[in-house]
Amino acid sequence: MDNSVKHLLQRLIRRIPASMLKSTLDKWGRLTAENRKSLDFTQSKWTIAQELVSICEESELTVKHITELEMIYITENPNQGMWHTFQLVDPEDDAHSVELMQFKEQFKSHLSELKRNVSVKIKKHTDEAVWIRVAWGDGLSRPNHLKATYVVHYLQTPYVFVNALSSKHKPLLLQALTLSTKHQQIKAANLSGQKLTALRDLLMRQYQQVFPTKYPSPLPESDQSISKLRIEKVQAEASANRHRMAGETFGDGTLPALQSAVFQLETKFKDPTNEAMTQRDEPFICSVKFSSSNLLESLRHCAASGIASTPVTPLLSSIPLKGRNYFVITDNVPTA
Amino acid sequence: MSLLKPFSKLPDLNTANILLVENEEQFQQNLANTLVEETAVTVNVRLAKSLPLPMENDESRPRIDLVVFIINLTSDKSFESAKASLKYLDPGYFLGKVCFMATNARHASVRTGCLDALRQLAVSLHCPLLFAEDQTPEGATSSARRLLTILKVASGLIPNTTALYLSNLTRCTMPPDIDQPSFD
C-alpha cells in the first residue's frame, strides 16, 4: 500500500471518534470476521490505526475502499464542517423526470469533461438524499483525497448542500450540477451552518407548522380543581395572542437547530443626537450576528414572552419563511 | 389613566386577594400555587405581566389587597417594567399595600447598582423589600409564607393591626453605611 494511502487511512481513523469506530467499521463490511475479532478496541487510537493499516495491506484494500469508509462516516455524522446551500433555478421541461441513474451518469461525465483526474463517488442514502464525494486533482496530479468535497442533493428539489468546496473548483462543480439536473442556473441560497440536518429541515419545512385558525383554543376545561380556580391570569388573552403569533411564525414543537444568523446592514446612520455621524452620506456598514444553540427556539421564546414585539418583524420572520440566514439590508428594501 | 384603586370595591368574608406582577411570568406561577394552599383564609391570586390591567375584566376582579412586584435583578427590563407599572397604582396603595420582591440577588450577572437602585425605590415609596429564591420549591414556600403574613394584615383579617402600622415595621430602609465612601 502506498504511503499516501496509509496516511489517508491513519488520518481517517484519527478523525472518527473512538465511540463510533467499531460501528463504522462494521458498516463498512470490508474486514473479515476474524480481522474484526482480532482488533482490540480498548487500545489507544494510534495502535488501532497501526493494526488496521496492516490488516488493510494484507487484504489489499485500495483508496477506493478507504474513501468508502470516509463516506460512511460522514453520511452518518453530517453535522460537522460548514455546509453552504445552493438553489437550482429555471428548470427545463424534463427536469422533474431526472432519476438517479441518469443523474449519476450525467454528473460524472460532465465533471470529468470539465476537469480531468477527479474521483467521484455517488451514493443514495436511505432518506432519498444523493451523497456525492468529489476528490479534486488536475491534469498533472492525482486526486487529493484528503480534502474531498461533499455534496448532498435531494432529487426533484432545487436544493443542494455543499461542504468543503474551494473557490477554484466552485464553478466547475456548480456547472456540472446544473447540467445534470437539467436546470439553467444555480445561485447561492444564503443559508449556511454547521448542522446539515438543521439546514435541511428548515428548507424543507420538516418541523411542525402552525396554521392560522379562526377558533384557536379548544373548549375550556370544566373540572378545574378549586385551588386552580382561585388563580387567574389577568392578561391571559394578550399572552395567548403572543404565543399564537410566535407559533405561527416559527412553528411548534422542536425546531431545526439553526445556530446563527447574520444581518449585514448597509443603511444610513440614524441617531438624532449624533450630528457628526448622521451628516455623512455613505451608509454605515455594520454586521449583526445572532448565535445560539437553537436560534429559532430562542426567537420564538422572545416573541412569545413579549421581548420581541408581535406581530414578528419581517427581519426575523424571514429566517424560517425564506429559509435563509444571511441578509443584506439596505435602506430601500428590507431584505435583499 | 386607569388606576388600580385599593378601596373602590367591597371585600368578601375571610378572603384575601393578592396581585403578583412579574415581567418574566415565571416565579409568579409557583408562588401562586403555594399561596392558594392556605386553608385558614381564602386566597385569590391574580397574575399579571405589568400594569395597567385591562379594563375588560375589571368587573369580575375583586378588590386587590396587596400588590407584589417581582423583579429579577439580572434583567434591567424587569426593573424598568416594574417602575413603569408603578404609575398605574393609586397612591392609596403605598400605605402598606405594595411590596417588592427581588429574585436572583446573589447571581453573578447582577449589574452593580441594580440592587441599590431597587433599594432606593423601595425606601422612597416606604415599601418592604423581600428577597426570594426562585429555583427550588422551598424558596417558593418560604416566600409565600412571608407574603401571607403581610397579606393577612393588608386585607384586614388580623385584629388591631392595619397595613399602615405593619409597614412602619417592615419598610425598607437604607443601611447607614451605604452613603459612606468604600475603602476597597
Coordinates of C-alpha atoms in Angstrom, one line a residue:
Chain A
M1 CA 0.0 0.0 0.0
D2 CA 1.2 3.4 -0.9
N3 CA 2.5 5.8 1.8
S4 CA -0.1 8.4 0.8
V5 CA -2.9 5.8 1.2
K6 CA -1.6 4.7 4.6
H7 CA -1.5 8.4 5.6
L8 CA -5.1 8.8 4.4
L9 CA -6.2 5.8 6.4
Q10 CA -4.5 7.0 9.5
R11 CA -5.9 10.4 9.2
L12 CA -9.4 9.0 8.8
I13 CA -9.1 6.7 11.9
R14 CA -7.9 9.7 13.9
R15 CA -10.9 11.7 12.7
I16 CA -13.5 9.1 13.7
P17 CA -14.3 9.3 17.4
A18 CA -13.4 6.2 19.3
S19 CA -17.0 5.6 20.3
M20 CA -18.1 5.3 16.7
L21 CA -15.1 3.4 15.3
K22 CA -16.4 -0.1 15.8
S23 CA -19.9 0.5 14.4
T24 CA -18.5 2.4 11.4
L25 CA -16.1 -0.4 10.6
D26 CA -18.9 -2.9 10.9
K27 CA -21.0 -0.9 8.4
W28 CA -18.1 -0.7 6.1
G29 CA -18.0 -4.5 5.9
R30 CA -14.6 -4.8 4.2
L31 CA -12.9 -6.6 7.1
T32 CA -13.3 -10.3 7.6
A33 CA -14.9 -11.7 10.7
E34 CA -11.6 -12.8 12.2
N35 CA -10.0 -9.5 11.5
R36 CA -12.8 -7.8 13.3
K37 CA -12.4 -10.1 16.3
S38 CA -8.7 -9.6 16.4
L39 CA -9.0 -5.8 16.6
D40 CA -8.9 -4.7 20.2
F41 CA -10.9 -1.5 20.6
T42 CA -9.7 -0.8 24.1
Q43 CA -6.3 0.1 22.9
S44 CA -5.2 3.7 22.0
K45 CA -6.3 5.0 18.6
W46 CA -2.8 5.1 17.4
T47 CA -2.3 1.4 18.0
I48 CA -5.7 0.6 16.4
A49 CA -4.7 2.7 13.4
Q50 CA -1.4 0.7 13.0
E51 CA -3.3 -2.6 13.2
L52 CA -5.9 -1.5 10.7
V53 CA -3.2 -0.4 8.3
S54 CA -1.6 -3.8 8.4
I55 CA -4.9 -5.6 8.1
C56 CA -5.8 -3.5 5.0
E57 CA -2.4 -4.1 3.5
E58 CA -3.0 -7.9 3.9
S59 CA -6.5 -7.7 2.4
E60 CA -5.1 -5.4 -0.4
L61 CA -7.7 -2.7 0.1
T62 CA -7.3 0.3 -2.1
V63 CA -8.0 4.0 -2.0
K64 CA -11.5 3.3 -3.3
H65 CA -12.4 1.3 -0.2
I66 CA -10.9 3.8 2.2
T67 CA -12.9 6.6 0.6
E68 CA -16.0 4.3 1.1
L69 CA -15.2 4.2 4.8
E70 CA -14.9 8.0 4.9
M71 CA -18.2 8.4 3.1
I72 CA -20.0 6.1 5.5
Y73 CA -18.6 8.1 8.5
I74 CA -19.6 11.5 7.0
T75 CA -23.1 10.2 6.0
E76 CA -23.8 9.1 9.5
N77 CA -22.4 12.2 11.1
P78 CA -23.2 15.1 8.7
N79 CA -23.2 17.8 11.4
Q80 CA -19.6 18.9 11.1
G81 CA -17.7 21.4 8.9
M82 CA -19.5 24.2 7.3
W83 CA -22.4 23.5 4.8
H84 CA -23.4 26.0 2.2
T85 CA -26.7 25.9 0.4
F86 CA -27.3 26.5 -3.3
Q87 CA -30.6 26.6 -5.2
L88 CA -31.2 25.5 -8.7
V89 CA -33.4 27.8 -10.8
D90 CA -35.1 27.7 -14.2
P91 CA -35.8 24.0 -14.6
E92 CA -36.1 22.8 -18.1
D93 CA -39.2 20.9 -19.1
D94 CA -37.9 17.4 -18.3
A95 CA -36.2 18.4 -15.0
H96 CA -38.8 16.6 -12.9
S97 CA -38.2 13.3 -14.5
V98 CA -34.5 13.2 -13.8
E99 CA -33.9 10.0 -11.9
L100 CA -31.0 8.6 -10.0
M101 CA -29.1 6.5 -12.7
Q102 CA -29.5 9.3 -15.2
F103 CA -28.3 11.9 -12.8
K104 CA -25.3 9.8 -11.8
E105 CA -24.1 9.2 -15.3
Q106 CA -24.6 12.8 -16.4
F107 CA -22.9 14.3 -13.4
K108 CA -19.8 12.0 -13.7
S109 CA -19.5 12.7 -17.4
H110 CA -20.0 16.5 -17.1
L111 CA -17.5 16.7 -14.3
S112 CA -14.8 14.7 -16.0
E113 CA -15.2 16.8 -19.1
L114 CA -14.7 19.9 -17.1
K115 CA -11.7 18.6 -15.2
R116 CA -9.6 15.6 -15.7
N117 CA -8.5 13.5 -12.8
V118 CA -11.4 13.9 -10.5
S119 CA -12.6 11.0 -8.4
V120 CA -16.3 10.9 -7.9
K121 CA -18.4 8.7 -5.7
I122 CA -22.2 8.8 -5.7
K123 CA -24.4 7.0 -3.2
K124 CA -28.0 7.2 -2.4
H125 CA -28.8 7.4 1.3
T126 CA -31.9 5.8 2.8
D127 CA -33.7 9.1 3.1
E128 CA -33.8 9.8 -0.6
A129 CA -30.7 12.0 -0.4
V130 CA -28.0 11.7 -3.0
W131 CA -24.5 12.0 -1.5
I132 CA -21.6 12.8 -3.8
R133 CA -18.0 12.8 -2.8
V134 CA -15.5 14.6 -5.1
A135 CA -11.8 14.5 -4.8
W136 CA -10.1 17.0 -7.0
G137 CA -6.9 16.6 -8.9
D138 CA -5.7 18.4 -12.0
G139 CA -4.1 17.3 -15.3
L140 CA -0.8 16.7 -13.6
S141 CA -1.5 15.3 -10.1
R142 CA -3.7 12.6 -8.7
P143 CA -7.0 13.4 -6.9
N144 CA -6.4 14.8 -3.4
H145 CA -8.4 12.6 -1.1
L146 CA -7.5 14.5 2.0
K147 CA -9.6 17.5 1.0
A148 CA -12.7 16.0 -0.6
T149 CA -15.9 17.9 -1.2
Y150 CA -19.2 16.5 -0.2
V151 CA -22.4 17.4 -1.9
V152 CA -25.9 16.4 -0.8
H153 CA -28.8 16.8 -3.2
Y154 CA -32.4 15.7 -2.9
L155 CA -33.6 14.8 -6.4
Q156 CA -36.7 16.8 -7.5
T157 CA -36.0 19.5 -5.0
P158 CA -34.0 22.6 -6.0
Y159 CA -31.6 22.5 -3.1
V160 CA -28.0 21.4 -3.0
F161 CA -25.8 21.4 0.2
V162 CA -22.1 21.6 -0.3
N163 CA -19.2 21.1 2.2
A164 CA -15.5 22.0 1.9
L165 CA -15.6 23.4 -1.6
S166 CA -12.7 25.7 -2.6
S167 CA -13.4 28.8 -4.8
K168 CA -11.2 27.3 -7.5
H169 CA -13.4 24.3 -8.0
K170 CA -16.7 26.0 -7.3
P171 CA -17.7 27.0 -10.8
L172 CA -16.9 23.5 -12.1
L173 CA -19.0 21.7 -9.5
L174 CA -21.9 24.1 -9.9
Q175 CA -21.9 23.8 -13.7
A176 CA -21.8 20.0 -13.5
L177 CA -24.7 20.0 -11.1
T178 CA -26.8 22.4 -13.2
L179 CA -26.4 20.4 -16.3
S180 CA -27.0 17.0 -14.8
T181 CA -30.2 18.2 -13.0
K182 CA -31.5 19.9 -16.2
H183 CA -31.7 23.4 -14.8
Q184 CA -30.4 26.5 -16.3
Q185 CA -28.9 28.3 -13.4
I186 CA -27.7 27.8 -9.8
K187 CA -27.4 30.5 -7.2
A188 CA -26.3 30.8 -3.6
A189 CA -29.2 30.4 -1.2
N190 CA -27.7 32.4 1.6
L191 CA -28.1 29.6 4.2
S192 CA -25.1 28.1 5.8
G193 CA -24.4 26.4 9.1
Q194 CA -22.7 23.5 10.8
K195 CA -25.6 21.2 11.1
L196 CA -26.8 19.7 7.8
T197 CA -29.9 18.2 9.4
A198 CA -31.0 21.6 10.7
L199 CA -30.5 23.3 7.3
R200 CA -32.3 20.6 5.5
D201 CA -35.3 20.5 8.0
L202 CA -35.6 24.3 7.8
L203 CA -35.6 24.5 4.0
M204 CA -38.0 21.5 3.5
R205 CA -40.2 22.6 6.4
Q206 CA -39.8 19.3 8.3
Y207 CA -40.9 20.7 11.6
Q208 CA -44.4 21.2 13.0
Q209 CA -46.1 24.2 11.3
V210 CA -48.9 26.2 13.0
F211 CA -51.6 27.3 10.6
P212 CA -53.9 30.3 11.5
T213 CA -57.3 29.2 12.6
K214 CA -60.4 31.1 13.4
Y215 CA -61.0 29.4 16.7
P216 CA -57.6 28.8 18.2
S217 CA -58.3 27.4 21.6
P218 CA -60.4 24.3 22.4
L219 CA -63.3 24.5 24.8
P220 CA -62.2 25.3 28.3
E221 CA -62.0 22.5 30.8
S222 CA -64.9 22.3 33.3
D223 CA -63.3 20.3 36.0
Q224 CA -60.7 22.7 37.4
S225 CA -59.8 22.0 41.0
I226 CA -60.9 24.6 43.5
S227 CA -57.4 25.9 44.1
K228 CA -56.8 26.4 40.4
L229 CA -60.0 28.5 40.1
R230 CA -58.6 31.0 42.5
I231 CA -55.5 31.7 40.4
E232 CA -56.3 33.8 37.4
K233 CA -54.0 35.4 34.9
V234 CA -55.3 38.9 34.3
Q235 CA -53.7 39.4 30.9
A236 CA -54.2 35.9 29.7
E237 CA -55.7 36.9 26.3
A238 CA -52.7 39.1 25.4
S239 CA -50.3 36.4 26.4
A240 CA -52.2 33.7 24.4
N241 CA -52.1 36.0 21.4
R242 CA -48.4 36.4 21.7
H243 CA -47.9 32.7 21.9
R244 CA -50.1 32.1 18.9
M245 CA -48.3 34.6 16.7
A246 CA -44.9 33.3 17.8
G247 CA -46.0 29.8 16.9
E248 CA -47.4 30.8 13.5
T249 CA -44.1 32.5 12.6
F250 CA -41.7 30.0 13.9
G251 CA -43.5 26.7 14.2
D252 CA -44.4 24.4 17.1
G253 CA -42.6 21.7 19.0
T254 CA -38.9 21.1 18.3
L255 CA -37.4 23.4 15.7
P256 CA -34.4 22.8 13.5
A257 CA -31.2 23.7 15.4
L258 CA -30.1 26.6 13.3
Q259 CA -27.1 28.2 15.0
S260 CA -26.5 31.6 13.6
A261 CA -28.0 34.4 11.5
V262 CA -26.1 37.3 10.1
F263 CA -27.6 40.6 9.1
Q264 CA -25.3 42.8 7.0
L265 CA -26.6 46.4 7.4
E266 CA -25.8 49.0 4.8
T267 CA -28.1 51.7 6.0
K268 CA -27.6 55.3 6.9
F269 CA -26.8 56.0 10.5
K270 CA -29.9 57.3 12.3
D271 CA -29.4 58.9 15.6
P272 CA -30.8 62.4 16.1
T273 CA -28.4 63.1 19.0
N274 CA -25.3 62.3 16.9
E275 CA -24.8 65.0 14.3
A276 CA -21.4 64.0 13.2
M277 CA -22.4 60.6 12.1
T278 CA -25.8 61.5 10.6
Q279 CA -24.2 64.1 8.3
R280 CA -22.3 61.5 6.4
D281 CA -23.8 60.4 3.1
E282 CA -22.3 57.0 2.9
P283 CA -24.2 54.2 4.5
F284 CA -23.0 52.9 7.9
I285 CA -21.7 49.4 7.3
C286 CA -22.3 47.1 10.3
S287 CA -22.8 43.4 10.7
V288 CA -25.1 41.9 13.4
K289 CA -24.7 38.2 14.2
F290 CA -27.2 36.2 16.3
S291 CA -25.9 32.9 17.5
S292 CA -27.4 30.3 19.8
S293 CA -27.5 26.6 20.3
N294 CA -31.0 26.7 18.8
L295 CA -31.7 30.1 17.3
L296 CA -35.3 29.5 16.2
E297 CA -36.3 28.4 19.6
S298 CA -34.8 31.4 21.3
L299 CA -36.5 33.8 18.7
R300 CA -39.8 32.0 19.3
H301 CA -39.4 32.5 23.1
C302 CA -38.6 36.2 22.6
A303 CA -41.8 36.7 20.6
A304 CA -43.9 34.6 23.0
S305 CA -42.7 36.3 26.1
G306 CA -43.0 39.8 24.7
I307 CA -39.3 40.7 24.5
A308 CA -39.7 41.0 20.7
S309 CA -42.9 42.8 19.7
T310 CA -45.6 40.8 17.9
P311 CA -46.6 40.5 15.1
V312 CA -43.0 39.4 14.4
T313 CA -41.0 41.8 12.4
P314 CA -40.2 40.6 8.8
L315 CA -36.5 40.8 9.6
L316 CA -36.8 37.9 12.0
S317 CA -39.7 36.1 10.3
S318 CA -37.8 35.8 7.0
I319 CA -35.4 33.4 8.6
P320 CA -37.9 30.5 8.7
L321 CA -40.2 31.8 5.9
K322 CA -37.5 32.2 3.3
G323 CA -35.1 29.7 4.7
R324 CA -32.1 32.0 4.8
N325 CA -29.7 33.1 7.5
Y326 CA -27.6 35.7 5.7
F327 CA -29.3 39.0 4.9
V328 CA -28.1 42.2 3.4
I329 CA -30.2 45.2 4.5
T330 CA -30.2 48.4 2.5
D331 CA -32.3 51.5 3.0
N332 CA -34.9 50.9 0.3
V333 CA -35.6 47.2 0.6
P334 CA -35.9 45.3 3.9
T335 CA -34.3 42.0 2.8
A336 CA -32.1 41.9 -0.3
Chain B
M1 CA -55.3 56.7 33.1
S2 CA -56.9 53.6 34.6
L3 CA -55.5 53.5 38.2
L4 CA -55.9 50.5 40.4
K5 CA -57.8 51.7 43.4
P6 CA -57.5 50.0 46.8
F7 CA -60.9 50.7 48.4
S8 CA -63.2 51.1 45.5
K9 CA -64.9 47.7 45.9
L10 CA -66.4 45.8 48.8
P11 CA -64.4 43.0 50.4
D12 CA -65.5 39.4 50.8
L13 CA -65.7 37.4 54.0
N14 CA -62.5 35.8 55.1
T15 CA -60.9 36.4 51.7
A16 CA -57.6 37.9 50.8
N17 CA -56.7 39.0 47.2
I18 CA -53.1 39.4 46.0
L19 CA -51.8 40.6 42.7
L20 CA -48.4 39.3 41.5
V21 CA -46.8 41.5 38.9
E22 CA -43.8 40.0 37.1
N23 CA -42.3 40.8 33.7
E24 CA -41.0 37.3 33.1
E25 CA -44.1 35.4 34.3
Q26 CA -42.1 32.5 35.7
F27 CA -41.9 32.7 39.5
Q28 CA -45.4 34.0 40.0
Q29 CA -46.9 30.7 38.9
N30 CA -45.0 28.8 41.6
L31 CA -45.8 31.4 44.2
A32 CA -49.5 31.3 43.2
N33 CA -49.7 27.5 43.6
T34 CA -48.3 27.7 47.1
L35 CA -50.4 30.7 48.2
V36 CA -53.7 29.1 47.3
E37 CA -52.9 26.1 49.5
E38 CA -53.5 28.2 52.6
T39 CA -56.6 26.9 54.5
A40 CA -57.3 29.4 57.2
V41 CA -58.1 32.1 54.6
T42 CA -59.4 32.0 51.1
V43 CA -56.6 33.4 49.0
N44 CA -57.3 34.6 45.4
V45 CA -54.3 35.2 43.3
R46 CA -54.2 37.3 40.2
L47 CA -51.1 37.1 37.9
A48 CA -50.1 40.0 35.6
K49 CA -47.1 40.9 33.5
S50 CA -47.4 44.6 34.0
L51 CA -49.9 47.3 34.9
P52 CA -52.3 48.7 33.7
L53 CA -54.7 45.8 33.9
P54 CA -57.1 45.5 31.0
M55 CA -60.5 47.3 31.5
E56 CA -62.5 44.3 30.2
N57 CA -62.2 42.1 33.3
D58 CA -62.4 45.0 35.8
E59 CA -65.9 43.9 36.9
S60 CA -65.0 40.4 37.7
R61 CA -61.9 41.4 39.5
P62 CA -62.1 41.5 43.3
R63 CA -60.6 44.2 45.5
I64 CA -56.8 43.7 45.4
D65 CA -55.4 43.9 49.0
L66 CA -51.7 43.5 48.2
V67 CA -49.7 44.2 45.0
V68 CA -46.3 42.4 44.8
F69 CA -43.8 43.4 42.2
I70 CA -41.4 40.5 41.4
I71 CA -38.2 41.9 40.0
N72 CA -35.4 39.7 38.6
L73 CA -32.2 41.6 39.4
T74 CA -30.3 40.1 36.5
S75 CA -32.6 41.7 34.0
D76 CA -32.8 45.5 33.5
K77 CA -36.1 45.1 31.6
S78 CA -37.7 43.6 34.7
F79 CA -36.8 46.6 36.8
E80 CA -37.9 49.1 34.2
S81 CA -41.2 47.3 33.6
A82 CA -41.9 47.4 37.4
K83 CA -41.1 51.1 37.6
A84 CA -43.4 51.9 34.7
S85 CA -46.2 49.9 36.3
L86 CA -46.0 51.9 39.5
K87 CA -47.6 54.8 37.8
Y88 CA -50.9 52.9 37.4
L89 CA -51.3 52.4 41.1
D90 CA -53.5 54.7 43.1
P91 CA -51.4 56.4 45.8
G92 CA -53.6 54.7 48.5
Y93 CA -51.7 51.5 47.8
F94 CA -48.5 52.9 49.0
L95 CA -49.7 52.9 52.6
G96 CA -48.6 49.4 53.2
K97 CA -50.3 47.5 50.3
V98 CA -47.4 47.3 48.0
C99 CA -44.4 45.0 48.4
F100 CA -41.2 44.5 46.3
M101 CA -39.8 41.0 45.9
A102 CA -36.3 40.6 44.3
T103 CA -35.1 37.3 42.9
N104 CA -31.6 36.3 41.8
A105 CA -29.9 38.8 44.1
R106 CA -26.8 36.6 44.5
H107 CA -26.4 35.8 40.8
A108 CA -23.1 36.6 39.3
S109 CA -24.5 38.6 36.4
V110 CA -26.4 41.2 38.5
R111 CA -25.3 44.6 37.4
T112 CA -23.7 46.7 40.1
G113 CA -26.0 49.4 41.3
C114 CA -29.1 47.5 40.3
L115 CA -29.8 46.3 43.9
D116 CA -29.1 49.8 45.2
A117 CA -31.4 51.4 42.7
L118 CA -34.2 48.9 43.8
R119 CA -33.5 49.7 47.5
Q120 CA -33.7 53.5 46.8
L121 CA -37.0 52.9 45.1
A122 CA -38.4 50.9 48.0
V123 CA -37.2 53.4 50.5
S124 CA -38.7 56.4 48.7
L125 CA -42.0 54.6 48.5
H126 CA -41.9 53.3 52.1
C127 CA -42.5 49.7 51.0
P128 CA -40.9 46.4 52.2
L129 CA -38.3 44.8 50.1
L130 CA -38.2 41.0 50.3
F131 CA -35.6 38.7 48.7
A132 CA -36.7 35.3 47.3
E133 CA -35.0 32.3 45.9
D134 CA -36.9 31.1 42.8
Q135 CA -35.1 28.0 41.7
T136 CA -36.3 25.5 44.4
P137 CA -39.8 24.7 45.7
E138 CA -38.6 25.5 49.3
G139 CA -37.8 29.0 48.0
A140 CA -41.3 29.4 46.8
T141 CA -42.8 28.1 50.0
S142 CA -40.8 30.4 52.3
S143 CA -41.5 33.5 50.2
A144 CA -45.2 32.5 50.1
R145 CA -45.3 32.3 53.9
R146 CA -43.8 35.7 54.3
L147 CA -46.2 37.2 51.7
L148 CA -49.1 35.6 53.5
T149 CA -48.2 37.3 56.7
I150 CA -48.2 40.7 55.1
L151 CA -51.3 39.8 53.0
K152 CA -53.4 38.8 56.1
V153 CA -52.7 42.2 57.6
A154 CA -53.3 44.1 54.4
S155 CA -56.7 42.5 53.9
G156 CA -57.7 43.4 57.4
L157 CA -58.0 39.9 58.8
I158 CA -55.7 40.5 61.8
P159 CA -57.4 42.4 64.6
N160 CA -55.7 45.5 66.0
T161 CA -53.4 45.9 63.1
T162 CA -53.6 47.7 59.8
A163 CA -51.3 47.7 56.8
L164 CA -50.0 51.1 57.6
Y165 CA -49.0 50.0 61.1
L166 CA -47.2 47.0 59.7
S167 CA -45.4 48.9 57.0
N168 CA -43.8 51.1 59.7
L169 CA -42.1 47.9 60.9
T170 CA -41.4 46.2 57.6
R171 CA -40.5 49.1 55.3
C172 CA -37.1 49.1 53.6
T173 CA -34.5 51.5 55.0
M174 CA -31.1 52.3 53.6
P175 CA -28.3 50.9 55.7
P176 CA -26.4 53.8 57.2
D177 CA -23.1 53.0 55.7
I178 CA -24.3 52.9 52.0
D179 CA -23.5 56.6 51.6
Q180 CA -20.0 56.4 53.0
P181 CA -17.2 56.0 50.6
S182 CA -16.0 52.4 50.4
F183 CA -12.4 51.5 51.3
D184 CA -11.6 49.0 48.6

